[in-house]
Amino acid sequence: ETGVTQSPTHLIKTRGQQVTLRCSSQSGHNTVSWYQQALGQGPQFIFQYYREEENGRGNFPPRFSGLQFPNYSSELNVNALELDDSALYLCASSSRGEQYFGPGTRLTVT
Amino acid sequence: TQLLEQSPQFLSIQEGENLTVYCNSSSVFSSLQWYRQEPGEGPVLLVTVVTGGEVKKLKRLTFQFGDARKDSSLHITAAQPGDTGLYLCAGVHNGVIKAAGNKLTFGGGTRVLVKP
């Protein structure tokens, strides 16, 4: 177990709705990265937060946004959900090196 | 865009057999990592390879980084049912802010099933 926790575990939303996913980083880690993993594929980098500032973003539209809090926990927000947003959302915390992944949040959009 | 391609996508073998998974890219990465992911869990780091031509061993797993640092392979000897899982390679990008974590570009994964 990595010490990275995510909530909720599973979530079902309707197309057009908004969703917020949460991640608590491992103690001492000041960086959180978010990834989207569609079924049967490898994870894709969404964005990374370092000390509450966005530090790089992948090829995702602006309706994917995030926050990092002073305790280094993080949120991923997705607006105007689309069917293709159905995926496993992984967060990973790190500090100067190896990333430790949480178990993910499985989002289903119907 | 830096892409990583893994092959095969799926591999089913009997316990005791050997297997090799490949990871290829058209780009050079500063380093490359291999992860294993089991259902309901996030990926877990197995190894990081940094130097072209490098070979690393982790019990029955052997990892090799190509001389040009564009490709890598994972070889499992005498596979066991506990080796079943999704194997992912990931290219590592060093961020502008060195103190922040690295960013990873993942391949599509190879699903390995080892039957008893």
mmCIF file of C-alpha atoms in Angstrom:
data_model
loop_
_atom_site.group_PDB
_atom_site.id
_atom_site.type_symbol
_atom_site.label_atom_id
_atom_site.label_comp_id
_atom_site.label_asym_id
_atom_site.label_seq_id
_atom_site.Cartn_x
_atom_site.Cartn_y
_atom_site.Cartn_z
ATOM 1 C CA GLU A 1 0.000 0.000 0.000
ATOM 2 C CA THR A 2 1.395 3.377 -1.059
ATOM 3 C CA GLY A 3 -0.365 5.656 1.399
ATOM 4 C CA VAL A 4 -2.077 7.525 -1.440
ATOM 5 C CA THR A 5 -5.834 7.478 -1.036
ATOM 6 C CA GLN A 6 -8.566 8.460 -3.464
ATOM 7 C CA SER A 7 -12.272 9.052 -3.058
ATOM 8 C CA PRO A 8 -14.771 8.011 -4.035
ATOM 9 C CA THR A 9 -13.912 4.499 -5.214
ATOM 10 C CA HIS A 10 -16.683 4.398 -7.780
ATOM 11 C CA LEU A 11 -18.954 7.048 -9.211
ATOM 12 C CA ILE A 12 -21.769 7.099 -11.748
ATOM 13 C CA LYS A 13 -22.711 10.392 -13.386
ATOM 14 C CA THR A 14 -24.932 11.515 -16.224
ATOM 15 C CA ARG A 15 -23.665 13.220 -19.359
ATOM 16 C CA GLY A 16 -23.456 16.993 -18.823
ATOM 17 C CA GLN A 17 -22.973 16.788 -15.069
ATOM 18 C CA GLN A 18 -19.908 17.877 -13.118
ATOM 19 C CA VAL A 19 -17.714 15.696 -10.910
ATOM 20 C CA THR A 20 -15.022 16.223 -8.272
ATOM 21 C CA LEU A 21 -12.498 13.531 -7.447
ATOM 22 C CA ARG A 22 -10.199 13.708 -4.426
ATOM 23 C CA CYS A 23 -6.697 12.527 -3.681
ATOM 24 C CA SER A 24 -4.691 12.522 -0.455
ATOM 25 C CA SER A 25 -0.990 12.353 -1.120
ATOM 26 C CA GLN A 26 1.565 10.308 0.759
ATOM 27 C CA SER A 27 3.039 12.048 3.784
ATOM 28 C CA GLY A 28 5.917 14.337 2.817
ATOM 29 C CA HIS A 29 5.026 14.443 -0.883
ATOM 30 C CA ASN A 30 4.446 17.906 -2.355
ATOM 31 C CA THR A 31 3.577 16.899 -5.926
ATOM 32 C CA VAL A 32 0.387 15.307 -7.199
ATOM 33 C CA SER A 33 -0.150 14.090 -10.771
ATOM 34 C CA TRP A 34 -3.467 13.002 -12.256
ATOM 35 C CA TYR A 35 -3.916 10.394 -14.987
ATOM 36 C CA GLN A 36 -6.890 9.075 -16.942
ATOM 37 C CA GLN A 37 -6.903 5.368 -17.775
ATOM 38 C CA ALA A 38 -9.565 4.251 -20.239
ATOM 39 C CA LEU A 39 -10.542 0.598 -20.232
ATOM 40 C CA GLY A 40 -7.844 -1.562 -21.796
ATOM 41 C CA GLN A 41 -5.373 1.305 -22.192
ATOM 42 C CA GLY A 42 -2.429 2.800 -20.369
ATOM 43 C CA PRO A 43 -2.812 5.898 -18.178
ATOM 44 C CA GLN A 44 -2.682 9.312 -19.856
ATOM 45 C CA PHE A 45 -1.228 12.335 -18.082
ATOM 46 C CA ILE A 46 -3.816 15.032 -17.302
ATOM 47 C CA PHE A 47 -1.854 17.526 -15.185
ATOM 48 C CA GLN A 48 0.497 17.870 -12.274
ATOM 49 C CA TYR A 49 0.416 20.148 -9.221
ATOM 50 C CA TYR A 50 3.506 21.180 -7.286
ATOM 51 C CA ARG A 51 3.087 23.242 -4.119
ATOM 52 C CA GLU A 52 -0.427 24.360 -5.118
ATOM 53 C CA GLU A 53 0.547 25.481 -8.639
ATOM 54 C CA GLU A 54 -0.108 23.653 -11.914
ATOM 55 C CA ASN A 55 3.222 22.324 -13.208
ATOM 56 C CA GLY A 56 2.436 20.907 -16.613
ATOM 57 C CA ARG A 57 -0.648 19.702 -18.435
ATOM 58 C CA GLY A 58 -1.373 16.943 -20.922
ATOM 59 C CA ASN A 59 -3.665 17.049 -23.932
ATOM 60 C CA PHE A 60 -6.953 17.496 -22.061
ATOM 61 C CA PRO A 61 -9.585 20.233 -22.594
ATOM 62 C CA PRO A 62 -10.092 23.087 -20.100
ATOM 63 C CA ARG A 63 -13.163 21.397 -18.619
ATOM 64 C CA PHE A 64 -10.613 19.256 -16.768
ATOM 65 C CA SER A 65 -9.312 21.394 -13.922
ATOM 66 C CA GLY A 66 -7.619 20.832 -10.626
ATOM 67 C CA LEU A 67 -6.582 22.191 -7.279
ATOM 68 C CA GLN A 68 -3.921 21.420 -4.748
ATOM 69 C CA PHE A 69 -4.368 22.420 -1.127
ATOM 70 C CA PRO A 70 -1.778 23.559 1.451
ATOM 71 C CA ASN A 71 -1.679 20.014 2.873
ATOM 72 C CA TYR A 72 -0.840 18.850 -0.704
ATOM 73 C CA SER A 73 -4.069 16.918 -1.165
ATOM 74 C CA SER A 74 -5.666 17.528 -4.544
ATOM 75 C CA GLU A 75 -8.940 17.621 -6.447
ATOM 76 C CA LEU A 76 -9.716 16.868 -10.081
ATOM 77 C CA ASN A 77 -12.823 18.568 -11.442
ATOM 78 C CA VAL A 78 -14.471 17.660 -14.718
ATOM 79 C CA ASN A 79 -17.292 19.809 -16.100
ATOM 80 C CA ALA A 80 -19.841 18.954 -18.778
ATOM 81 C CA LEU A 81 -19.149 15.240 -18.569
ATOM 82 C CA GLU A 82 -19.064 13.266 -21.806
ATOM 83 C CA LEU A 83 -19.472 9.533 -22.316
ATOM 84 C CA ASP A 84 -15.777 9.262 -23.248
ATOM 85 C CA ASP A 85 -14.833 10.563 -19.802
ATOM 86 C CA SER A 86 -15.710 7.131 -18.418
ATOM 87 C CA ALA A 87 -12.396 5.825 -17.106
ATOM 88 C CA LEU A 88 -10.259 5.047 -14.081
ATOM 89 C CA TYR A 89 -8.783 8.266 -12.708
ATOM 90 C CA LEU A 90 -5.470 7.787 -10.955
ATOM 91 C CA CYS A 91 -3.550 10.208 -8.830
ATOM 92 C CA ALA A 92 0.097 9.791 -7.968
ATOM 93 C CA SER A 93 2.079 11.634 -5.348
ATOM 94 C CA SER A 94 5.794 12.185 -5.457
ATOM 95 C CA SER A 95 8.646 14.207 -4.094
ATOM 96 C CA ARG A 96 11.673 14.587 -6.362
ATOM 97 C CA GLY A 97 11.290 11.221 -7.975
ATOM 98 C CA GLU A 98 9.244 8.042 -7.925
ATOM 99 C CA GLN A 99 5.510 8.431 -8.244
ATOM 100 C CA TYR A 100 3.263 6.423 -5.937
ATOM 101 C CA PHE A 101 -0.187 5.724 -7.320
ATOM 102 C CA GLY A 102 -3.466 5.536 -5.499
ATOM 103 C CA PRO A 103 -6.055 2.846 -6.295
ATOM 104 C CA GLY A 104 -8.034 5.166 -8.540
ATOM 105 C CA THR A 105 -11.619 6.330 -8.876
ATOM 106 C CA ARG A 106 -13.732 4.477 -11.433
ATOM 107 C CA LEU A 107 -16.004 7.040 -13.146
ATOM 108 C CA THR A 108 -18.881 5.873 -15.326
ATOM 109 C CA VAL A 109 -20.755 8.440 -17.408
ATOM 110 C CA THR A 110 -24.151 7.364 -18.742
ATOM 111 C CA THR B 1 4.173 13.899 -29.346
ATOM 112 C CA GLN B 2 6.182 11.137 -27.725
ATOM 113 C CA LEU B 3 4.421 7.800 -27.967
ATOM 114 C CA LEU B 4 5.228 4.424 -26.493
ATOM 115 C CA GLU B 5 3.975 1.257 -28.151
ATOM 116 C CA GLN B 6 3.827 -2.011 -26.291
ATOM 117 C CA SER B 7 3.585 -5.473 -27.772
ATOM 118 C CA PRO B 8 1.918 -7.805 -27.550
ATOM 119 C CA GLN B 9 -1.300 -6.357 -26.154
ATOM 120 C CA PHE B 10 -2.243 -9.657 -24.548
ATOM 121 C CA LEU B 11 -0.271 -12.754 -23.605
ATOM 122 C CA SER B 12 -1.618 -15.987 -22.171
ATOM 123 C CA ILE B 13 0.883 -18.646 -21.105
ATOM 124 C CA GLN B 14 1.144 -21.688 -18.890
ATOM 125 C CA GLU B 15 2.924 -21.618 -15.560
ATOM 126 C CA GLY B 16 6.643 -22.275 -16.023
ATOM 127 C CA GLU B 17 6.900 -20.759 -19.505
ATOM 128 C CA ASN B 18 8.947 -17.675 -20.358
ATOM 129 C CA LEU B 19 7.602 -14.448 -21.829
ATOM 130 C CA THR B 20 8.898 -11.173 -23.226
ATOM 131 C CA VAL B 21 7.085 -7.848 -23.454
ATOM 132 C CA TYR B 22 8.357 -5.066 -25.701
ATOM 133 C CA CYS B 23 8.144 -1.296 -25.442
ATOM 134 C CA ASN B 24 9.131 0.885 -28.401
ATOM 135 C CA SER B 25 9.254 4.615 -28.993
ATOM 136 C CA SER B 26 10.281 6.934 -31.790
ATOM 137 C CA SER B 27 11.675 9.336 -29.193
ATOM 138 C CA VAL B 28 14.425 9.251 -26.613
ATOM 139 C CA PHE B 29 13.475 9.410 -22.954
ATOM 140 C CA SER B 30 15.713 10.418 -20.071
ATOM 141 C CA SER B 31 14.734 7.138 -18.444
ATOM 142 C CA LEU B 32 12.087 4.468 -18.723
ATOM 143 C CA GLN B 33 10.069 2.715 -16.065
ATOM 144 C CA TRP B 34 8.141 -0.536 -15.908
ATOM 145 C CA TYR B 35 5.014 -0.897 -13.771
ATOM 146 C CA ARG B 36 2.642 -3.716 -12.933
ATOM 147 C CA GLN B 37 -1.015 -2.994 -12.304
ATOM 148 C CA GLU B 38 -3.515 -5.406 -10.808
ATOM 149 C CA PRO B 39 -7.307 -5.032 -10.969
ATOM 150 C CA GLY B 40 -8.634 -2.384 -8.602
ATOM 151 C CA GLU B 41 -5.193 -0.972 -7.902
ATOM 152 C CA GLY B 42 -2.878 1.682 -9.249
ATOM 153 C CA PRO B 43 0.348 0.859 -11.094
ATOM 154 C CA VAL B 44 3.286 -0.214 -8.923
ATOM 155 C CA LEU B 45 6.826 0.615 -10.013
ATOM 156 C CA LEU B 46 9.010 -2.412 -10.796
ATOM 157 C CA VAL B 47 12.167 -0.805 -12.141
ATOM 158 C CA THR B 48 13.709 2.317 -13.664
ATOM 159 C CA VAL B 49 16.306 2.024 -16.431
ATOM 160 C CA VAL B 50 18.444 5.029 -17.236
ATOM 161 C CA THR B 51 21.513 4.120 -19.282
ATOM 162 C CA GLY B 52 21.427 2.848 -22.864
ATOM 163 C CA GLY B 53 22.166 -0.885 -22.902
ATOM 164 C CA GLU B 54 21.393 -1.230 -19.214
ATOM 165 C CA VAL B 55 20.122 -4.579 -17.926
ATOM 166 C CA LYS B 56 18.447 -4.912 -14.546
ATOM 167 C CA LYS B 57 17.217 -8.060 -12.843
ATOM 168 C CA LEU B 58 14.483 -8.374 -10.249
ATOM 169 C CA LYS B 59 14.234 -12.038 -9.256
ATOM 170 C CA ARG B 60 12.755 -13.744 -12.336
ATOM 171 C CA LEU B 61 12.226 -10.454 -14.192
ATOM 172 C CA THR B 62 14.920 -9.049 -16.509
ATOM 173 C CA PHE B 63 14.622 -5.521 -17.886
ATOM 174 C CA GLN B 64 16.701 -4.163 -20.740
ATOM 175 C CA PHE B 65 17.011 -0.617 -22.076
ATOM 176 C CA GLY B 66 17.989 -0.282 -25.727
ATOM 177 C CA ASP B 67 21.331 1.252 -26.661
ATOM 178 C CA ALA B 68 19.579 4.277 -28.189
ATOM 179 C CA ARG B 69 17.252 4.625 -25.157
ATOM 180 C CA LYS B 70 14.179 4.335 -27.367
ATOM 181 C CA ASP B 71 13.096 0.797 -26.591
ATOM 182 C CA SER B 72 12.963 -1.614 -23.710
ATOM 183 C CA SER B 73 11.975 -5.170 -22.953
ATOM 184 C CA LEU B 74 10.766 -7.110 -19.956
ATOM 185 C CA HIS B 75 11.498 -10.837 -19.824
ATOM 186 C CA ILE B 76 9.941 -13.134 -17.238
ATOM 187 C CA THR B 77 11.506 -16.529 -16.662
ATOM 188 C CA ALA B 78 9.419 -19.451 -15.433
ATOM 189 C CA ALA B 79 6.272 -17.377 -15.071
ATOM 190 C CA GLN B 80 3.978 -18.005 -12.124
ATOM 191 C CA PRO B 81 0.250 -17.221 -11.680
ATOM 192 C CA GLY B 82 1.275 -14.386 -9.346
ATOM 193 C CA ASP B 83 2.883 -12.666 -12.361
ATOM 194 C CA THR B 84 -0.572 -12.143 -13.869
ATOM 195 C CA GLY B 85 -1.343 -8.478 -14.382
ATOM 196 C CA LEU B 86 -1.103 -5.468 -16.678
ATOM 197 C CA TYR B 87 2.492 -4.525 -17.445
ATOM 198 C CA LEU B 88 3.046 -0.886 -18.377
ATOM 199 C CA CYS B 89 6.137 0.869 -19.627
ATOM 200 C CA ALA B 90 6.432 4.608 -19.086
ATOM 201 C CA GLY B 91 8.828 7.180 -20.458
ATOM 202 C CA VAL B 92 10.009 9.675 -17.882
ATOM 203 C CA HIS B 93 10.077 13.403 -18.605
ATOM 204 C CA ASN B 94 12.105 15.640 -16.361
ATOM 205 C CA GLY B 95 10.028 18.681 -15.449
ATOM 206 C CA VAL B 96 11.239 22.261 -15.536
ATOM 207 C CA ILE B 97 10.948 22.379 -11.756
ATOM 208 C CA LYS B 98 13.439 19.746 -10.630
ATOM 209 C CA ALA B 99 11.941 19.504 -7.157
ATOM 210 C CA ALA B 100 8.601 18.409 -8.579
ATOM 211 C CA GLY B 101 7.935 14.855 -9.585
ATOM 212 C CA ASN B 102 8.528 13.539 -13.067
ATOM 213 C CA LYS B 103 5.817 13.272 -15.698
ATOM 214 C CA LEU B 104 5.158 9.921 -17.286
ATOM 215 C CA THR B 105 4.086 8.897 -20.776
ATOM 216 C CA PHE B 106 2.648 5.389 -20.609
ATOM 217 C CA GLY B 107 2.413 2.731 -23.262
ATOM 218 C CA GLY B 108 -0.870 0.959 -23.885
ATOM 219 C CA GLY B 109 0.044 -1.952 -21.630
ATOM 220 C CA THR B 110 0.432 -5.696 -22.039
ATOM 221 C CA ARG B 111 -2.052 -7.876 -20.220
ATOM 222 C CA VAL B 112 -0.358 -11.073 -19.042
ATOM 223 C CA LEU B 113 -2.280 -14.126 -17.897
ATOM 224 C CA VAL B 114 -0.325 -17.026 -16.394
ATOM 225 C CA LYS B 115 -2.443 -20.135 -16.091
ATOM 226 C CA PRO B 116 -1.647 -22.744 -13.440
#
